[in-house]
Tab-separated table of C-alpha atoms and ligand atoms in Angstrom:
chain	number	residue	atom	x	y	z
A	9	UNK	CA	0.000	0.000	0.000
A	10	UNK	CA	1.355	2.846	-1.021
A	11	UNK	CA	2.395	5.825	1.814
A	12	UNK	CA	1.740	8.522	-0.638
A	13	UNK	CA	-0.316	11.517	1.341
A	14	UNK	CA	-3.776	11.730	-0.757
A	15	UNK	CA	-6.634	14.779	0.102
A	16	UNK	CA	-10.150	13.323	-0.555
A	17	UNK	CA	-12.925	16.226	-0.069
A	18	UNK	CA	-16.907	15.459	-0.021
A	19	UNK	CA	-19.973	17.078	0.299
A	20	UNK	CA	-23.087	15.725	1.769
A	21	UNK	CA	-26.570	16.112	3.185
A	22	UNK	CA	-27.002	16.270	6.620
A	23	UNK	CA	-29.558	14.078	7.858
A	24	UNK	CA	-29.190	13.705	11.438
A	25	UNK	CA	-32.765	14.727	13.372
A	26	UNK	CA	-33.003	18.234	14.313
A	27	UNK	CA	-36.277	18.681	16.088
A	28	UNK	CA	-35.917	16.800	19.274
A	29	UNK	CA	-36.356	18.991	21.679
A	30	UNK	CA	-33.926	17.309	23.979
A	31	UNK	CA	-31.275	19.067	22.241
A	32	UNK	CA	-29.601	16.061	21.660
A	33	UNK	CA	-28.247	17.215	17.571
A	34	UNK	CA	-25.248	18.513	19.266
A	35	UNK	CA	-24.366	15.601	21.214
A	36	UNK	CA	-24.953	13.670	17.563
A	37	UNK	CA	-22.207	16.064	16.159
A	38	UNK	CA	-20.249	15.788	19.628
A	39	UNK	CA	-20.849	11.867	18.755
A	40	UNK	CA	-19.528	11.924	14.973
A	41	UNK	CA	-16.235	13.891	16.147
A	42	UNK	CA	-15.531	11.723	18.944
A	43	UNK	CA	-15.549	8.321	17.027
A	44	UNK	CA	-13.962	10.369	14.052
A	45	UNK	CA	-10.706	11.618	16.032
A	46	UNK	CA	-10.563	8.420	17.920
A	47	UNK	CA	-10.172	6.336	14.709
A	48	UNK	CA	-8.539	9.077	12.136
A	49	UNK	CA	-5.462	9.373	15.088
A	50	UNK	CA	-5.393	5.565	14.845
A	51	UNK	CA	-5.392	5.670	10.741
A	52	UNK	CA	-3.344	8.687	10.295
A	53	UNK	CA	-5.899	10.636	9.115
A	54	UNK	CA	-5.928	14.390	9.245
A	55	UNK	CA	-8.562	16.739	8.751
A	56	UNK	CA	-11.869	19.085	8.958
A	57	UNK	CA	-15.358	19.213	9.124
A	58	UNK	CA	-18.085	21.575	8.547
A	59	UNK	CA	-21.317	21.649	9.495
A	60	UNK	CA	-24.388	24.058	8.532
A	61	UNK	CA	-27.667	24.795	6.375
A	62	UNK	CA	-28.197	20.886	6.383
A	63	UNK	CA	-25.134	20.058	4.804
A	64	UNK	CA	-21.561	18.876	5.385
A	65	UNK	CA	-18.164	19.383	4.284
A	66	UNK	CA	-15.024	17.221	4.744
A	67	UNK	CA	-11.334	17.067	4.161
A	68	UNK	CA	-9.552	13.440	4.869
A	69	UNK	CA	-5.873	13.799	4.023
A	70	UNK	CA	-3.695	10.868	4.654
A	71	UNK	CA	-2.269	7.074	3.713
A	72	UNK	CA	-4.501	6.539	0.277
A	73	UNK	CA	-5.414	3.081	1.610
A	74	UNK	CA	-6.911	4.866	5.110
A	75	UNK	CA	-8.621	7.834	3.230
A	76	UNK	CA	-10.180	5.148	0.890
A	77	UNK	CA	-11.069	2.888	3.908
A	78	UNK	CA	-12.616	5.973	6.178
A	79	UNK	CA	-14.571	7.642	2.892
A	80	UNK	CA	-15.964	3.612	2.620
A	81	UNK	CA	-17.633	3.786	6.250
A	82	UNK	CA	-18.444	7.427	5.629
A	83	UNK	CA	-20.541	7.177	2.814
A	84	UNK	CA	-22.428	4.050	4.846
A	85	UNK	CA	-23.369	6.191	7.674
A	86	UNK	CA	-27.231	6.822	7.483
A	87	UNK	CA	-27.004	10.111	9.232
A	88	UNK	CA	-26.409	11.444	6.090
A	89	UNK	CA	-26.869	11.019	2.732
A	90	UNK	CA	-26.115	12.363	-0.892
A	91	UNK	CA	-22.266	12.319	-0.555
A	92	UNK	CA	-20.808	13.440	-2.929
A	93	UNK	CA	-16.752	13.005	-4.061
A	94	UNK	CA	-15.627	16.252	-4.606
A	95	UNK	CA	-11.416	15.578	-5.021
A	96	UNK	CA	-9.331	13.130	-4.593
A	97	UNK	CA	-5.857	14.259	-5.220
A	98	UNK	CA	-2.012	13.278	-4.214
A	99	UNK	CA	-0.404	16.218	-1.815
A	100	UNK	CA	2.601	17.190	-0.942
A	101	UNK	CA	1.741	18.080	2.473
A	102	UNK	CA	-1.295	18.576	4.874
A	103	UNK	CA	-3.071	21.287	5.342
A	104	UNK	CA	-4.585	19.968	8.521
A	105	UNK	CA	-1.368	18.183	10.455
A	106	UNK	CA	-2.424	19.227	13.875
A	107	UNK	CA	-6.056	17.824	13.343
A	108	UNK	CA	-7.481	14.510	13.763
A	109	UNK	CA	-10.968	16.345	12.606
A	110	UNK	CA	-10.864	19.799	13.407
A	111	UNK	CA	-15.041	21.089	13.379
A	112	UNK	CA	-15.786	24.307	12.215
A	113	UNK	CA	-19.447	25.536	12.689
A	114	UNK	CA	-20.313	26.936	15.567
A	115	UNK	CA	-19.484	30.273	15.601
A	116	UNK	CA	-22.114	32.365	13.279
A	117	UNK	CA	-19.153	33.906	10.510
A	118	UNK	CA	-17.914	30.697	10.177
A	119	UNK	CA	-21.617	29.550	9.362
A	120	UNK	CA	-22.079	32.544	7.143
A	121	UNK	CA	-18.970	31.584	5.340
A	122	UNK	CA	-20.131	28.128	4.429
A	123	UNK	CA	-24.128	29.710	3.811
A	124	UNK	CA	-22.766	31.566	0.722
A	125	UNK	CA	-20.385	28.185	-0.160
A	126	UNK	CA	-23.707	26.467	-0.580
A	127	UNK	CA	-25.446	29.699	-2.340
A	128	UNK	CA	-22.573	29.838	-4.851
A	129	UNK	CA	-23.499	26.785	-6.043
A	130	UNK	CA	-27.013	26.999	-5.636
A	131	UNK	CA	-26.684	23.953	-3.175
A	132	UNK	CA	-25.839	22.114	-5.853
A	133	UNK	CA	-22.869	19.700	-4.889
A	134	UNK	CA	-21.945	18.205	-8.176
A	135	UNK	CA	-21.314	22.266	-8.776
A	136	UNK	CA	-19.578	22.961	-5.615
A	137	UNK	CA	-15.258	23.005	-6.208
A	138	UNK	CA	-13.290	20.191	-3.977
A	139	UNK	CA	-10.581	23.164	-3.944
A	140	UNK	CA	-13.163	25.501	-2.788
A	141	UNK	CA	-13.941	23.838	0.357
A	142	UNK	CA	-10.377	22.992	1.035
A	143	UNK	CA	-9.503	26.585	0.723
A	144	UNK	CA	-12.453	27.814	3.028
A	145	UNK	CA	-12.205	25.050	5.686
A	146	UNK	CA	-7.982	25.917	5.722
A	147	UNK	CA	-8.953	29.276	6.146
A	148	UNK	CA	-11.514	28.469	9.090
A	149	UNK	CA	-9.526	26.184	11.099
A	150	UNK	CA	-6.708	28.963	10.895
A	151	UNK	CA	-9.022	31.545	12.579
A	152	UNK	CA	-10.149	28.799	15.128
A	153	UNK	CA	-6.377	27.934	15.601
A	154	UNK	CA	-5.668	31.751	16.308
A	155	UNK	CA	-8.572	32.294	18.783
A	156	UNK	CA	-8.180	29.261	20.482
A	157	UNK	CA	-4.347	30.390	21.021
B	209	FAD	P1	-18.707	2.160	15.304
B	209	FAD	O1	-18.557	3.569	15.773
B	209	FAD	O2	-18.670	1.079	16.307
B	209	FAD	O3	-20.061	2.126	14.465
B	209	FAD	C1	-20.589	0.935	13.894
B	209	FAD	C2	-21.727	1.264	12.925
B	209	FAD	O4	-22.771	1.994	13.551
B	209	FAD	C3	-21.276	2.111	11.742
B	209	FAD	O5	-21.898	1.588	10.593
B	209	FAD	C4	-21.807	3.489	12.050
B	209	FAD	O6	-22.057	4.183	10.834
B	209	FAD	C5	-23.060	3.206	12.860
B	209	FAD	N1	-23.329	4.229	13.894
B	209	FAD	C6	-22.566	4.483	14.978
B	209	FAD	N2	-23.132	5.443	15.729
B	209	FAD	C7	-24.281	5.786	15.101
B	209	FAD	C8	-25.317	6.717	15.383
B	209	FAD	N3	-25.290	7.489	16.488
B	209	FAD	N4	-26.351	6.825	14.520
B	209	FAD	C9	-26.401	6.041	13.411
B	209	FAD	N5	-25.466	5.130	13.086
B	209	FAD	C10	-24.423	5.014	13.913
B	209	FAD	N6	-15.420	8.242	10.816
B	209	FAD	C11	-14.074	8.234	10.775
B	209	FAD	O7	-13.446	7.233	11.117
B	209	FAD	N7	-13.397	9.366	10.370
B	209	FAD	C12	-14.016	10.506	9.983
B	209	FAD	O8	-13.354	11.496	9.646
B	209	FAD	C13	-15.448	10.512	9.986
B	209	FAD	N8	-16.135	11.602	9.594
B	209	FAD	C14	-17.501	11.552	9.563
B	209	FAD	C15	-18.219	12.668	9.081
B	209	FAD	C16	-19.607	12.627	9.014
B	209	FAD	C17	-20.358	13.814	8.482
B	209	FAD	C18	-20.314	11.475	9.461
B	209	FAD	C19	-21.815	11.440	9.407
B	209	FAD	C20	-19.612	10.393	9.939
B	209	FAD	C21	-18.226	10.405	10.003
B	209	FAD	N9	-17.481	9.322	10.492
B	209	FAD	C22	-16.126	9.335	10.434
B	209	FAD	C23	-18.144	8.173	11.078
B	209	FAD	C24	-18.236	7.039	10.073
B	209	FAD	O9	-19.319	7.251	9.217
B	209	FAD	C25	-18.438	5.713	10.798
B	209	FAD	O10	-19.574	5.804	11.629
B	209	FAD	C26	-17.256	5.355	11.661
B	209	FAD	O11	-16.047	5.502	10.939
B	209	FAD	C27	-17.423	3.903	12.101
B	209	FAD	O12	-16.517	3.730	13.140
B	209	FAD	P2	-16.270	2.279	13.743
B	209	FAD	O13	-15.828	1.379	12.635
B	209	FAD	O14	-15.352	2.474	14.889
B	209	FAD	O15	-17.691	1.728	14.146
């Protein structure tokens, strides 16, 4: 298997339930990041995730073999749906190395950012650019890396 570092980026519907009223959709998202983290450190994996307006966005960057296996259980998982391969590309280098899944989406620019991703392409994901969301999501995790600090 080769060791070469790939970026895969996908789109998708979010379909996890969002009118309980025991508030539980974060602790789905809390869920998701935990398991993701917990197996991407494991695999190697690097990367982000963005959440809003129904939709999400992800960059896996690591060991082909692990992307491919991850994206594989990803696309499985029925609390979403209409996932869509954006890129998958060789790198030279991550753009995430201090992430297992960094999560971008709670603070309201950051969902305003990724509101007028979706608008751009009229929520239309075979329209929306792999490179796009890379850039934006690098960008985001930036900020959160400078506020945090
Ligand atoms: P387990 O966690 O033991 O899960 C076993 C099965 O149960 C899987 O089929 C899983 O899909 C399903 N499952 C578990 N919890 C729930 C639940 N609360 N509701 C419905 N079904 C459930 N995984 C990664 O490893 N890396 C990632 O970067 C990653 N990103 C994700 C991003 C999104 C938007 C989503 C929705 C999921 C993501 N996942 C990610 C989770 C992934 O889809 C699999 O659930 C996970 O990889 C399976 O881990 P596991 O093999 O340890 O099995």
């Amino acid at each position: 298997m080769s060791d070469e570092l790939y970026r895969l980026v996908y789109y998708s519907r979010n379909q996890l339930e969002t009118e309980t009223e025991t508030g539980d959709f974060e602790a789905q998202v809390a869920d998701i990041l935990a398991r993701s983290r917990h197996n991407n450190q494991r695999d190697d994996i690097t990367g982000a995730l963005l959440f809003n307006a129904g939709c999400f966005a992800q960059v896996l960057e690591g060991p082909l073999g692990n992307v491919e296996a991850a994206f594989e259980r990803i696309q499985q998982d029925e609390r979403h749906g209409e996932v869509s391969l954006l890129t998958l590309e060789p790198i030279a280098a991550r753009s995430f190395p201090n992430w297992a899944m960094g999560f971008v989406g709670e603070r309201a620019d950051t969902a305003e950012r990724f509101a007028r991703v979706g608008l751009e392409s009229g929520f239309d994901p075979s329209r929306l650019s792999g490179d796009h969301i890379h850039t934006v999501l690098k960008d985001l995790v930036i900020e959160e890396e400078a506020t945090a600090a």
